[in-house]
Coordinates of C-alpha atoms and ligand atoms in Angstrom, one line a residue:
M1 CA -31.8 -34.5 -60.3
A2 CA -30.3 -30.4 -59.4
K3 CA -27.2 -30.3 -56.5
M4 CA -26.5 -28.7 -53.7
K5 CA -24.1 -28.1 -51.3
A6 CA -24.4 -29.2 -47.3
M7 CA -23.0 -29.6 -44.3
A8 CA -22.8 -33.8 -42.9
M9 CA -21.9 -36.2 -41.0
L10 CA -20.0 -38.5 -43.3
G11 CA -19.2 -41.3 -40.1
L12 CA -17.9 -41.7 -37.1
D13 CA -16.6 -38.4 -35.7
K14 CA -16.0 -36.8 -39.1
I15 CA -18.4 -34.0 -40.8
G16 CA -17.4 -32.3 -44.1
M17 CA -19.5 -30.3 -47.0
I18 CA -20.7 -32.5 -49.5
E19 CA -23.1 -32.5 -52.5
K20 CA -26.6 -34.0 -52.1
E21 CA -30.2 -33.9 -54.5
V22 CA -32.4 -31.4 -53.6
P23 CA -35.0 -32.8 -52.0
V24 CA -38.3 -33.4 -53.3
C25 CA -41.5 -31.5 -51.9
G26 CA -44.5 -33.4 -51.5
P27 CA -48.2 -32.6 -51.1
M28 CA -48.4 -31.2 -47.7
D29 CA -44.9 -30.4 -47.8
A30 CA -42.3 -27.7 -48.2
I31 CA -39.2 -27.1 -49.3
C32 CA -37.1 -23.5 -47.5
R33 CA -33.6 -22.8 -48.0
P34 CA -32.1 -21.4 -44.7
L35 CA -32.0 -18.0 -43.9
A36 CA -29.8 -18.2 -40.7
M37 CA -28.4 -21.2 -39.1
S38 CA -27.4 -22.7 -35.6
P39 CA -25.4 -25.8 -34.8
C40 CA -26.4 -27.6 -32.0
T41 CA -24.8 -29.6 -29.2
S42 CA -27.0 -32.4 -30.4
D43 CA -25.2 -32.4 -33.6
V44 CA -21.8 -32.8 -31.6
H45 CA -23.7 -36.0 -29.7
T46 CA -24.3 -37.6 -32.9
V47 CA -20.9 -36.9 -34.7
W48 CA -18.7 -37.1 -31.9
E49 CA -20.3 -39.5 -29.0
H50 CA -21.7 -41.6 -31.6
A51 CA -24.9 -41.3 -29.9
L52 CA -27.7 -42.1 -33.2
G53 CA -24.0 -44.8 -34.3
D54 CA -23.0 -44.4 -37.8
R55 CA -24.5 -42.4 -40.4
Q56 CA -22.9 -41.8 -43.8
N57 CA -23.3 -38.3 -45.4
L58 CA -26.5 -37.4 -42.4
I59 CA -26.6 -34.0 -43.3
L60 CA -26.4 -32.7 -40.0
G61 CA -28.8 -29.4 -38.2
H62 CA -32.0 -28.7 -37.5
E63 CA -32.2 -25.0 -36.1
A64 CA -32.7 -22.6 -38.8
S65 CA -35.2 -19.7 -40.0
A66 CA -35.9 -20.1 -43.8
E67 CA -37.4 -18.6 -46.7
V68 CA -39.7 -21.2 -48.6
V69 CA -39.0 -21.6 -51.6
E70 CA -41.9 -24.4 -52.6
V71 CA -45.1 -26.0 -51.5
G72 CA -47.0 -29.2 -52.1
S73 CA -50.7 -28.5 -53.6
L74 CA -51.7 -29.5 -50.8
V75 CA -50.5 -26.3 -48.0
K76 CA -52.6 -24.4 -47.7
D77 CA -51.2 -21.3 -45.2
F78 CA -47.4 -20.8 -46.6
K79 CA -46.1 -20.0 -50.3
P80 CA -42.9 -19.4 -51.9
G81 CA -41.4 -16.5 -50.6
D82 CA -42.8 -16.4 -46.9
K83 CA -40.3 -16.1 -44.3
V84 CA -40.7 -18.9 -41.2
I85 CA -39.5 -20.5 -38.1
V86 CA -38.5 -24.1 -38.4
P87 CA -38.7 -26.6 -35.7
A88 CA -36.6 -28.5 -35.2
I89 CA -38.8 -30.9 -34.0
T90 CA -41.8 -31.5 -36.7
P91 CA -44.3 -34.8 -36.1
D92 CA -46.9 -36.5 -38.1
W93 CA -49.3 -34.6 -36.8
E94 CA -51.9 -37.5 -37.1
A95 CA -50.3 -39.9 -35.4
V96 CA -52.2 -41.4 -32.5
E97 CA -49.2 -40.5 -30.2
S98 CA -49.7 -36.6 -31.4
Q99 CA -53.5 -36.9 -30.5
M100 CA -52.4 -38.2 -27.0
D101 CA -50.1 -34.8 -26.7
L102 CA -47.0 -36.8 -27.4
S103 CA -46.1 -36.1 -31.0
Q104 CA -42.5 -35.9 -30.3
H105 CA -43.5 -39.8 -30.2
C106 CA -45.5 -39.7 -33.5
Y107 CA -45.1 -43.4 -34.6
G108 CA -42.5 -44.4 -32.6
M109 CA -39.7 -43.1 -29.1
L110 CA -38.9 -39.9 -30.8
N111 CA -40.0 -40.0 -34.5
G112 CA -40.8 -36.5 -33.8
W113 CA -36.9 -35.5 -34.5
K114 CA -36.8 -35.7 -37.9
F115 CA -34.0 -33.3 -38.6
S116 CA -30.7 -34.9 -38.9
N117 CA -31.8 -38.2 -37.4
I118 CA -34.5 -40.2 -39.8
K119 CA -33.6 -37.6 -42.3
D120 CA -31.3 -34.8 -44.1
G121 CA -30.9 -31.5 -41.6
V122 CA -31.2 -28.6 -42.0
F123 CA -27.8 -27.7 -43.0
G124 CA -28.0 -27.9 -46.6
E125 CA -29.0 -25.2 -49.3
F126 CA -32.3 -26.2 -49.0
F127 CA -33.8 -28.9 -46.8
H128 CA -37.4 -30.6 -47.0
V129 CA -40.3 -29.6 -44.0
N130 CA -42.9 -32.5 -43.3
Q131 CA -46.3 -31.4 -42.7
A132 CA -45.6 -27.4 -43.5
D133 CA -49.1 -26.2 -42.4
G134 CA -48.9 -28.3 -39.2
N135 CA -44.9 -27.8 -38.5
L136 CA -43.9 -24.3 -40.0
A137 CA -44.7 -20.4 -38.7
H138 CA -44.5 -17.4 -39.8
L139 CA -42.0 -15.3 -39.1
P140 CA -43.4 -12.0 -37.0
A141 CA -43.6 -9.2 -38.4
G142 CA -40.0 -7.0 -37.1
M143 CA -38.4 -10.5 -35.3
D144 CA -34.8 -10.6 -36.8
I145 CA -33.9 -14.0 -38.3
E146 CA -30.6 -14.6 -35.7
D147 CA -33.3 -14.3 -33.3
A148 CA -35.6 -16.7 -34.9
V149 CA -33.3 -19.9 -34.7
M150 CA -33.2 -19.5 -30.9
L151 CA -36.9 -20.2 -31.6
S152 CA -35.7 -24.1 -33.3
D153 CA -34.2 -25.8 -30.5
M154 CA -33.1 -23.6 -27.8
V155 CA -36.8 -22.0 -26.4
P156 CA -38.7 -24.8 -26.4
T157 CA -36.2 -27.0 -24.8
G158 CA -35.1 -25.1 -22.5
F159 CA -39.0 -23.8 -21.5
H160 CA -39.8 -27.7 -22.1
G161 CA -37.6 -28.9 -18.7
A162 CA -39.4 -25.7 -17.7
N163 CA -42.9 -27.3 -17.9
L164 CA -42.4 -31.2 -17.0
A165 CA -40.4 -29.7 -13.7
E166 CA -43.9 -28.1 -13.8
V167 CA -42.5 -25.1 -11.8
A168 CA -44.8 -23.2 -9.8
Y169 CA -45.0 -19.3 -8.2
G170 CA -42.7 -18.8 -5.6
E171 CA -40.8 -22.2 -6.3
T172 CA -37.0 -22.9 -5.2
V173 CA -35.2 -24.4 -8.9
A174 CA -32.1 -25.9 -9.9
V175 CA -31.2 -25.9 -12.8
I176 CA -28.2 -27.7 -13.8
G177 CA -25.9 -26.8 -17.0
I178 CA -26.1 -23.1 -18.4
G179 CA -25.7 -23.5 -21.6
P180 CA -27.9 -22.6 -23.9
V181 CA -30.7 -25.1 -23.5
G182 CA -30.4 -24.4 -19.4
L183 CA -30.2 -20.4 -20.0
M184 CA -33.5 -21.0 -21.8
A185 CA -34.6 -23.3 -18.7
V186 CA -33.5 -21.0 -16.3
A187 CA -36.0 -18.1 -18.3
G188 CA -38.9 -20.2 -18.2
S189 CA -38.9 -21.1 -14.8
V190 CA -38.6 -17.3 -13.9
L191 CA -41.3 -16.7 -16.1
R192 CA -43.5 -19.7 -14.7
G193 CA -43.2 -17.7 -11.1
A194 CA -40.2 -19.6 -9.4
G195 CA -38.9 -17.8 -6.6
R196 CA -35.6 -18.4 -6.3
V197 CA -33.1 -20.2 -9.0
F198 CA -29.8 -22.0 -8.8
A199 CA -27.9 -22.1 -11.8
V200 CA -25.0 -24.9 -11.7
G201 CA -22.4 -23.5 -14.5
S202 CA -19.1 -22.7 -14.8
R203 CA -18.4 -20.4 -17.6
P204 CA -18.6 -16.5 -17.1
N205 CA -20.3 -15.3 -20.3
C206 CA -22.8 -17.8 -19.1
V207 CA -22.9 -17.6 -15.2
E208 CA -23.8 -13.5 -16.9
A209 CA -26.8 -14.7 -19.2
A210 CA -27.9 -16.7 -16.4
K211 CA -28.7 -13.9 -13.7
F212 CA -29.7 -11.8 -17.1
Y213 CA -32.6 -14.8 -17.2
G214 CA -33.2 -14.4 -13.5
A215 CA -31.4 -16.7 -11.7
T216 CA -30.7 -16.1 -8.4
D217 CA -27.5 -18.2 -6.7
I218 CA -24.6 -19.6 -9.2
I219 CA -23.8 -22.5 -7.9
N220 CA -20.1 -24.1 -9.6
Y221 CA -19.8 -27.5 -10.2
K222 CA -16.0 -27.1 -10.4
N223 CA -16.0 -25.7 -6.6
G224 CA -17.4 -29.5 -5.2
D225 CA -20.3 -31.1 -4.6
I226 CA -23.3 -29.4 -6.4
V227 CA -25.9 -31.3 -3.9
E228 CA -23.7 -29.8 -0.9
Q229 CA -23.4 -26.7 -2.4
I230 CA -26.9 -26.2 -3.2
L231 CA -28.5 -28.2 0.4
A232 CA -26.1 -25.4 2.1
A233 CA -27.1 -22.0 0.3
N234 CA -31.4 -23.5 0.5
G235 CA -30.7 -23.7 4.3
G236 CA -29.9 -27.4 4.7
K237 CA -33.7 -27.3 2.8
P238 CA -34.1 -29.7 -0.2
V239 CA -34.9 -27.5 -3.5
D240 CA -38.7 -28.1 -5.2
K241 CA -37.6 -28.9 -8.9
V242 CA -34.6 -29.7 -10.5
I243 CA -34.0 -29.1 -14.4
L244 CA -31.2 -31.4 -15.3
A245 CA -29.7 -29.5 -18.6
G246 CA -26.2 -30.5 -18.8
G247 CA -24.1 -32.9 -16.8
G248 CA -23.7 -36.7 -17.5
L249 CA -25.7 -39.5 -16.0
E250 CA -24.6 -38.4 -12.4
T251 CA -27.4 -35.7 -12.5
F252 CA -30.0 -37.9 -11.9
E253 CA -28.1 -38.3 -9.0
Q254 CA -27.8 -35.5 -7.9
G255 CA -31.2 -34.2 -8.5
V256 CA -33.1 -37.0 -6.7
K257 CA -30.7 -35.9 -3.8
M258 CA -31.8 -32.6 -4.1
V259 CA -35.3 -32.4 -4.7
R260 CA -38.3 -32.2 -2.2
P261 CA -40.4 -35.5 -1.1
G262 CA -42.8 -35.3 -3.9
G263 CA -40.6 -32.5 -6.4
I264 CA -39.9 -33.0 -9.4
V265 CA -36.5 -34.0 -11.9
S266 CA -37.1 -33.3 -15.2
N267 CA -34.5 -34.1 -17.8
I268 CA -33.9 -32.1 -21.3
N269 CA -30.4 -33.1 -21.4
Y270 CA -29.7 -35.7 -24.5
L271 CA -27.3 -38.4 -23.3
G272 CA -24.8 -39.1 -25.5
T273 CA -23.0 -42.2 -24.2
G274 CA -23.5 -45.1 -21.1
D275 CA -25.7 -47.6 -20.4
Y276 CA -27.9 -46.8 -16.9
I277 CA -28.8 -44.3 -14.5
K278 CA -29.0 -44.6 -11.2
I279 CA -31.3 -43.9 -8.7
P280 CA -30.3 -43.7 -5.0
R281 CA -32.8 -45.6 -3.1
V282 CA -32.3 -43.8 0.2
E283 CA -33.0 -40.3 -0.9
W284 CA -35.6 -41.8 -3.8
G285 CA -37.6 -42.1 0.1
L286 CA -36.8 -45.5 -0.3
G287 CA -38.7 -45.9 -3.6
M288 CA -42.0 -43.7 -1.8
G289 CA -41.0 -40.6 -1.8
H290 CA -43.2 -39.3 -4.3
I291 CA -40.2 -37.7 -6.5
R292 CA -41.2 -38.0 -10.2
I293 CA -38.2 -38.6 -12.7
I294 CA -39.2 -37.8 -16.3
G295 CA -37.4 -36.3 -19.6
G296 CA -38.8 -34.6 -22.7
L297 CA -37.4 -34.4 -26.0
M298 CA -39.0 -30.6 -26.9
P299 CA -42.3 -30.1 -28.4
G300 CA -42.2 -28.8 -31.7
G301 CA -45.0 -27.9 -34.2
R302 CA -46.7 -24.6 -35.4
K303 CA -48.3 -24.2 -32.6
N304 CA -45.2 -23.7 -29.8
M305 CA -43.9 -22.2 -31.9
E306 CA -46.0 -18.9 -32.5
Y307 CA -47.1 -19.0 -29.0
L308 CA -43.0 -19.2 -27.8
A309 CA -42.2 -16.3 -30.5
R310 CA -45.3 -14.2 -28.8
L311 CA -42.6 -13.7 -25.9
M312 CA -40.5 -12.3 -28.2
T313 CA -42.4 -10.1 -29.4
Y314 CA -43.9 -8.4 -26.8
G315 CA -40.7 -8.4 -24.6
R316 CA -40.9 -11.3 -22.3
L317 CA -37.9 -13.0 -23.5
D318 CA -35.0 -11.9 -25.2
V319 CA -33.1 -14.0 -26.5
K320 CA -29.9 -12.1 -28.4
P321 CA -27.6 -12.6 -25.1
L322 CA -27.3 -15.9 -26.8
L323 CA -25.7 -15.4 -29.3
T324 CA -22.3 -14.6 -28.9
H325 CA -20.3 -16.2 -32.0
R326 CA -21.5 -15.1 -36.1
F327 CA -20.9 -16.1 -39.1
E328 CA -22.1 -15.3 -42.7
N329 CA -21.6 -17.9 -45.7
F330 CA -22.9 -21.0 -45.3
E331 CA -19.3 -22.9 -45.3
D332 CA -18.5 -21.6 -42.1
I333 CA -21.3 -23.6 -40.7
E334 CA -17.9 -26.4 -40.0
P335 CA -16.1 -24.1 -38.1
A336 CA -19.4 -23.1 -36.2
L337 CA -19.9 -26.4 -35.5
L338 CA -16.7 -27.6 -34.3
L339 CA -16.8 -24.4 -31.9
M340 CA -20.2 -26.1 -30.3
K341 CA -17.6 -29.3 -30.0
D342 CA -14.9 -27.4 -28.4
K343 CA -17.5 -24.5 -26.2
P344 CA -14.5 -22.4 -25.5
A345 CA -15.1 -20.0 -22.4
D346 CA -16.8 -17.0 -25.0
L347 CA -19.4 -19.4 -26.7
I348 CA -22.7 -19.7 -25.9
K349 CA -24.1 -19.9 -29.3
P350 CA -22.8 -19.6 -32.7
V351 CA -25.8 -18.3 -35.7
V352 CA -24.3 -18.6 -39.3
R353 CA -26.5 -15.9 -41.3
V354 CA -26.9 -16.4 -45.0
G355 CA -30.1 -15.0 -45.7
Ligands
NDP1 P1 -23.7 -26.9 -23.2 O1 -22.8 -27.4 -23.1 O2 -23.4 -25.4 -24.1 O3 -24.2 -26.5 -21.9 C1 -23.4 -27.5 -20.7 C2 -24.0 -27.5 -19.5 O4 -23.7 -28.3 -18.3 C3 -22.7 -25.9 -19.2 O5 -24.0 -24.6 -18.2 C4 -21.3 -26.2 -18.4 O6 -21.4 -25.6 -17.9 C5 -22.6 -27.5 -17.2 N1 -21.7 -28.8 -17.1 C6 -20.9 -29.4 -17.2 N2 -20.7 -30.4 -16.7 C7 -21.2 -30.4 -15.5 C8 -21.2 -31.5 -14.4 N3 -20.4 -32.6 -14.9 N4 -22.2 -31.0 -13.8 C9 -23.6 -29.6 -13.5 N5 -23.1 -29.0 -14.8 C10 -22.1 -28.9 -15.6 O7 -24.9 -27.4 -23.7 P2 -26.8 -27.0 -24.5 O8 -27.2 -26.1 -23.4 O9 -26.0 -26.2 -25.9 O10 -27.6 -27.9 -24.4 C11 -28.0 -28.6 -23.4 C12 -28.6 -30.3 -23.5 O11 -29.9 -30.3 -24.2 C13 -26.9 -30.9 -24.6 O12 -27.2 -32.3 -23.9 C14 -27.9 -31.3 -25.4 O13 -27.8 -32.5 -26.1 C15 -29.3 -31.3 -25.5 N6 -30.6 -31.0 -26.1 C16 -32.2 -31.5 -25.4 C17 -32.8 -31.2 -26.5 C18 -34.3 -31.8 -26.2 O14 -35.0 -32.0 -26.9 N7 -34.6 -32.2 -25.2 C19 -33.0 -30.4 -27.6 C20 -31.7 -29.9 -27.7 C21 -30.5 -30.0 -27.1 P3 -19.8 -24.8 -18.1 O15 -19.8 -23.2 -17.9 O16 -19.0 -24.8 -17.0 O17 -19.5 -25.8 -19.4
ZN2 ZN1 -30.8 -29.4 -31.2

């Protein structure tokens, strides 16, 4: 069997380059080679917070733009040589859950998340995509392969946060965490018509990017309690919606404390550690406040990629400010991943361009 190089989780807290068999293509599937790749904070949770338990030689990564090198006999719309956007989440579209608009949970909780979870991820010289027609999208003319990588996960996750929060015209929205995911939640909220957006973070690059994406107020969590800071800035009133995209389990409590009756606390954070989330009884209206708490994995699939890509093609969303660190060799995926772990002050997102 042909072998390839890949960046893998070797075990808890350990990553390294390995050799592994090139994946085999099923009749509805595709084999792709990455053109550009980006490590994610989720890879960090997986390796260094042990969020998925011990995994040996699991190829990491779920963010890539790619070129198709092989397709199965039943694939209709893709052929070798096509350049594609690859969503981090690649559901089984025939599942009942998918027919219930919960494709992220096809055949069970989070099962639409296949890359670097229930099968190898995209940080190999080749990777496998299930149900190519339903999960890949053609790279639009003129879209840079680096920008396209942000469509794998950062854009759909951040926008999912804004969708789950049901952000509407004129609303006040607090986005807790302005790493790349939170920044896209700011952008998604603004596109949905938010009136005022409080963005919570501290790193100067992220603060500047949050302003670029339309945050009206910056709140630094290092300067004191964010609930107090946001309520004070909002004239003592709670906000309409809260999106959790950073921080830990305590942000749920904070979210409930800062949202109005009937408001929504929408979580897109991947909770890598801890057992329980606390909901403050009094601020939750003694259980009767109509405050909804919801958390969701980004929706994958072709349609979502095509629609989000249109926002970029027609100038409504610019992902370039997210890309702060660039690499050019396949092996550089390792330092890029370590950057994501260490989060230097000037980092938003690294990208490794190999195509
Ligand atoms: P980053 O680590 O880049 O950003 C985290 C943000 O949270 C930063 O702005 C950070 O501020 C801020 N923060 C840290 N601590 C606190 C605190 N105590 N209170 C408030 N804010 C705080 O993460 P990403 O943007 O890359 O990812 C965000 C989350 O989304 C991760 O958990 C990731 O795994 C998850 N994710 C979820 C997906 C989904 O489908 N739901 C998909 C992809 C990712 P500072 O400026 O100080 O760094
Ligand atoms: Zn990710």
